[in-house]
Coordinates of C-alpha atoms in Angstrom, one line a residue:
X1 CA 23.7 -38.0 44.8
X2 CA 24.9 -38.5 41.6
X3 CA 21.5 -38.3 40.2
X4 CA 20.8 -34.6 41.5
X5 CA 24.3 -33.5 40.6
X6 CA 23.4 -34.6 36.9
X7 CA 20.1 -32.8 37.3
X8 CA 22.0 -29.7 38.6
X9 CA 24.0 -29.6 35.3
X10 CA 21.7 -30.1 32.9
X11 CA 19.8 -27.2 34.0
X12 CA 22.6 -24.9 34.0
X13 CA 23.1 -26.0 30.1
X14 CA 19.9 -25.2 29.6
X15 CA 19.8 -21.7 31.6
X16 CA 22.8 -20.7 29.5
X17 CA 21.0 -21.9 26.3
X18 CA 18.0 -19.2 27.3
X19 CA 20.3 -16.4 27.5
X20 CA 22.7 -16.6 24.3
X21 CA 19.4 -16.8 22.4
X22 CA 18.3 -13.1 23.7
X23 CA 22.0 -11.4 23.2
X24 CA 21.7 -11.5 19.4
X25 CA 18.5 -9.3 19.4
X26 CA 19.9 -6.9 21.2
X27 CA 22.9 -6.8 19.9
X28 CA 21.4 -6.3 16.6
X29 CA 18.5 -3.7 17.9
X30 CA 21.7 -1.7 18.9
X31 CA 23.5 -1.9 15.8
X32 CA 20.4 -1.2 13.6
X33 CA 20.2 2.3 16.0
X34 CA 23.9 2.7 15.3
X35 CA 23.5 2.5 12.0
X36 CA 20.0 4.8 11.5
X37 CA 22.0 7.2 14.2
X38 CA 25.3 7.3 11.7
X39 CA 23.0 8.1 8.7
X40 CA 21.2 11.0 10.0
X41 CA 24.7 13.1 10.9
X42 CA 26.3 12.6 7.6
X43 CA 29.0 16.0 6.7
X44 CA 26.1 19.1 5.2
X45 CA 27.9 19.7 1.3
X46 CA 28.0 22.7 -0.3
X47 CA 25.4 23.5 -2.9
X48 CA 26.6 23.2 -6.1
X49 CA 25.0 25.3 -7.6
X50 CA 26.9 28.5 -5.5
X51 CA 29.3 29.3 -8.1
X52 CA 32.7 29.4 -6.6
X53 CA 35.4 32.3 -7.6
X54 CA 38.3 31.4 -9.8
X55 CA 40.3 34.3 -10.1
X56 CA 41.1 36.9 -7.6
X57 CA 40.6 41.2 -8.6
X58 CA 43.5 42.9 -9.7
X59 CA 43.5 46.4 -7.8
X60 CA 46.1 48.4 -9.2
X61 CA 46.9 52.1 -10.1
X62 CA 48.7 53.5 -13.5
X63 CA 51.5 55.6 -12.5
X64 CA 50.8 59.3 -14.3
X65 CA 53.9 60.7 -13.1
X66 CA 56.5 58.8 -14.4
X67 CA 54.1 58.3 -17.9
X68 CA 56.4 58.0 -21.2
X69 CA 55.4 60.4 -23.8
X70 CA 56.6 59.8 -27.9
X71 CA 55.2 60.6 -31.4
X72 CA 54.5 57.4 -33.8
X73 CA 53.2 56.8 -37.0
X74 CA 51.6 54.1 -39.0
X75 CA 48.3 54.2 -36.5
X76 CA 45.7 52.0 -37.8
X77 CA 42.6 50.7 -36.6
X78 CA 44.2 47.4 -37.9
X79 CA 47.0 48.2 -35.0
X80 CA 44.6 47.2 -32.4
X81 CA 43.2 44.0 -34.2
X82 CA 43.0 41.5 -31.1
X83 CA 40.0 41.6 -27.8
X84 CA 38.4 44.8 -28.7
X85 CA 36.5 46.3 -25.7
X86 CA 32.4 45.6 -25.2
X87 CA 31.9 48.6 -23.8
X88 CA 28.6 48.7 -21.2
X89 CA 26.0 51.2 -21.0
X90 CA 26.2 51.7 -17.4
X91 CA 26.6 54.3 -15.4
X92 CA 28.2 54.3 -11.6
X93 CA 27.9 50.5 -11.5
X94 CA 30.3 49.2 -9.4
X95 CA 30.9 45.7 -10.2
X96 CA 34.4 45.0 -9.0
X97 CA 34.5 47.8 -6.4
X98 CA 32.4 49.6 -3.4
X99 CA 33.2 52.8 -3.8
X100 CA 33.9 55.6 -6.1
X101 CA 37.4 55.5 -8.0
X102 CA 40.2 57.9 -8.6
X103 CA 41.2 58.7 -11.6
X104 CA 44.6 56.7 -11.6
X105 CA 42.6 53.5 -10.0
X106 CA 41.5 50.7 -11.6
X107 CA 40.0 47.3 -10.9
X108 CA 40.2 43.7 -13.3
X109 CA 39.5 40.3 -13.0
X110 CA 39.2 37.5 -15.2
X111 CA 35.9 34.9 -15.3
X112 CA 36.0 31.4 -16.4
X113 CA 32.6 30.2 -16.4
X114 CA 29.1 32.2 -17.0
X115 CA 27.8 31.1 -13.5
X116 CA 30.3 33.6 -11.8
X117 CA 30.1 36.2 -14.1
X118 CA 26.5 36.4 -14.2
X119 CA 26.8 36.4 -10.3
X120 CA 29.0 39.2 -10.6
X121 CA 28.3 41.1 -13.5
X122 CA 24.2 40.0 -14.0
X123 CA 23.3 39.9 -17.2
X124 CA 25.2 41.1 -19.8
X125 CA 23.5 40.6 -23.6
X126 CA 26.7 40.6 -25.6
X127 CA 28.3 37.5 -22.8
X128 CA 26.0 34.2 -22.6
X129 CA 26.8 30.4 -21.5
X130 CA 29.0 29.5 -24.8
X131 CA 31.2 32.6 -24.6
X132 CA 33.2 30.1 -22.2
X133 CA 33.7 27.0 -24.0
X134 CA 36.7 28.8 -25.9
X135 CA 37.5 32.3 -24.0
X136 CA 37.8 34.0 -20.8
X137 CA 35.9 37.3 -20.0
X138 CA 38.0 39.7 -18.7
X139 CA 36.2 42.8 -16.5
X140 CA 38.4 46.1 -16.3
X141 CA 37.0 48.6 -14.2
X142 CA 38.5 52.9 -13.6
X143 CA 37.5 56.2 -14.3
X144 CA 38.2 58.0 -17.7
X145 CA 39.0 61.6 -18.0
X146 CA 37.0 61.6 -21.1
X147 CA 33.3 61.1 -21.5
X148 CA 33.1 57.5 -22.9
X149 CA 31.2 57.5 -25.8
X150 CA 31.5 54.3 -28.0
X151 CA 30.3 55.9 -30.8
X152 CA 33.1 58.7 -30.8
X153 CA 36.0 56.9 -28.8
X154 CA 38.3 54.1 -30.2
X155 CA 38.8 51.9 -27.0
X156 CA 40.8 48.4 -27.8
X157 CA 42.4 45.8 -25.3
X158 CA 45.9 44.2 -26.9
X159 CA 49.2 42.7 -26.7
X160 CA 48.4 39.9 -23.9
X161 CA 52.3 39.2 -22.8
X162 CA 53.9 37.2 -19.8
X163 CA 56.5 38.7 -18.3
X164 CA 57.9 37.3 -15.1
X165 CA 55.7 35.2 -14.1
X166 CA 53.0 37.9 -14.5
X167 CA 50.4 38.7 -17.4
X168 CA 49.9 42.1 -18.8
X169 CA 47.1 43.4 -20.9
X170 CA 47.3 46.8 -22.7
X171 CA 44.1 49.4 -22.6
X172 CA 44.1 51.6 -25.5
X173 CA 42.1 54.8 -25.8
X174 CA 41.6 56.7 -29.2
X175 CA 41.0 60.7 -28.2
X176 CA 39.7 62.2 -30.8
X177 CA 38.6 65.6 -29.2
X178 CA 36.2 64.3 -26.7
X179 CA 34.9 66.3 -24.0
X180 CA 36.6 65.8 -20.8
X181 CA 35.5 64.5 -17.4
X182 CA 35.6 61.9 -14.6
X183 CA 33.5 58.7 -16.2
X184 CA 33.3 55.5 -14.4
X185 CA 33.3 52.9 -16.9
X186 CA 33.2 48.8 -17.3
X187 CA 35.3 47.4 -19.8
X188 CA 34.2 43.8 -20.7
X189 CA 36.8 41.9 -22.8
X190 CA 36.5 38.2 -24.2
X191 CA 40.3 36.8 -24.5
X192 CA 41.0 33.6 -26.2
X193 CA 42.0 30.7 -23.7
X194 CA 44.3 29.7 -25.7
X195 CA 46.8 33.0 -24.8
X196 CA 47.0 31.7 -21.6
X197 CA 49.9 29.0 -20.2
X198 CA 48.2 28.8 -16.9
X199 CA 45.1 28.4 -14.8
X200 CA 43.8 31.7 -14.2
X201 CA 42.9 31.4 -10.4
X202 CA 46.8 31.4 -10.2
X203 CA 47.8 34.1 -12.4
X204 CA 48.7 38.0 -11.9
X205 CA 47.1 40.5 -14.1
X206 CA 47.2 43.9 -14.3
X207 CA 47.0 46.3 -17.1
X208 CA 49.1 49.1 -19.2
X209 CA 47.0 52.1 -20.5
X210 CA 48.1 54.1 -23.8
X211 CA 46.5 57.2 -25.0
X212 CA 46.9 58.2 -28.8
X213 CA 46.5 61.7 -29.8
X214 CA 46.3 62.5 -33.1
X215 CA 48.0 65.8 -34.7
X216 CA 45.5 65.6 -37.5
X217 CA 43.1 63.1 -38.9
X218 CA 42.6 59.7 -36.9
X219 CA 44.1 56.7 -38.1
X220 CA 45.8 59.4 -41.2
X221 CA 48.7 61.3 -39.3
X222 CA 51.5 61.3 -36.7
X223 CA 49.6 61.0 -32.8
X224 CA 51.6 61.6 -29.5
X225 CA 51.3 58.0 -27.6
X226 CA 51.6 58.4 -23.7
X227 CA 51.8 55.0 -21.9
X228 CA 51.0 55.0 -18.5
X229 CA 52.7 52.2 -16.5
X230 CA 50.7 50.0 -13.3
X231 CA 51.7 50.1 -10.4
X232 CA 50.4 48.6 -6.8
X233 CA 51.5 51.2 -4.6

């Protein structure tokens, strides 16, 4: 009896043996699935290449009925000395905007990079990759009431200022008798980064437009300066 009861035993130790040596293959046949399973549904990233915007547009409109009108003197060309306008060549682009302006409208945003502003603007001969490495490009778009001839119109960007939290940028536009009419225009301005005390995907900007007329010869008499003020409503 106790023989067979020994016998018994021994082949239960050995049944058991059997089986713990087949759990291991499975077990690791299901982890290796597991794992191949996990590697396959990994999160889909963004290409990096897609350049990615880092300022917003500015849509704002100058105020032409509360406009400030005065007579200075001491006009210069060296007056406007800082971020003089490259003005484009083209005609009913809209860059910033879908649709035709008004004459008190006007659209700007800042770029920091060249990806994005080729994205936006395409090319552009005067603006290229190294442009960035010290300076911003600003883009100012609005109709003029003046036919916008570089070659017979003063047009200068100046006097970059923070005021309550907000930057401003002043648009100047020499008239010196030029024919008028509704022109859509481009402005494209490079602005030094160092003017800047803060990242531009957070700032505000909007723009202040002045007009000089001169009584007699430009840049050599007394001019009548209206300064037309932005406003968002």
């Amino acid at each position: 009896m106790k023989k067979l009861i020994a016998l018994l035993l021994a082949m239960i130790l050995c049944l058991g043996v059997l089986v713990a040596c087949d759990t291991p293959e499975e077990s690791s046949s299901s982890s290796s699935s597991e794992e191949s399973s996990t590697s396959t549904e990994g999160p889909v990233l963004e290409d990096p290449s897609t350049p990615q915007l880092t300022s917003k547009t500015f849509e704002g409109q100058w105020d032409y009925e509360n406009a400030t009108k005065e007579v200075v003197n001491g006009i210069t060309a060296d007056t406007f000395s800082a971020y003089r306008a490259i003005l484009s060549e083209w005609k009913g682009t809209h860059v910033l905007c879908e649709k035709r302006l008004s004459g008190k409208k006007f659209f700007a945003k800042m770029f920091s990079n060249y990806e994005e502003f080729s994205e936006t603007v395409s090319e552009f001969d005067a603006v290229v990759e190294a442009t960035f490495e010290n300076n911003y490009v600003l883009v100012v778009e609005g109709v003029s009431g003046y036919i916008r001839d570089k070659n017979a119109m003063d047009i200068y960007y100046t006097d970059l200022k923070k005021e309550n939290g907000s930057y401003t940028l002043t648009y100047n536009l020499i008239e010196r008798g030029q024919e008028e009419a509704l022109d859509f225009y481009t402005d494209i301005v490079i602005i030094p980064k160092s003017l800047f005390e803060d990242d531009i995907s957070d700032i505000d900007l909007t723009v202040i437009k002045k007009q000089y007329v001169f009584k007699g010869d430009t840049y050599n008499s007394e001019c009548e300066l209206t300064t037309y003020y932005p406003t968002t409503s």
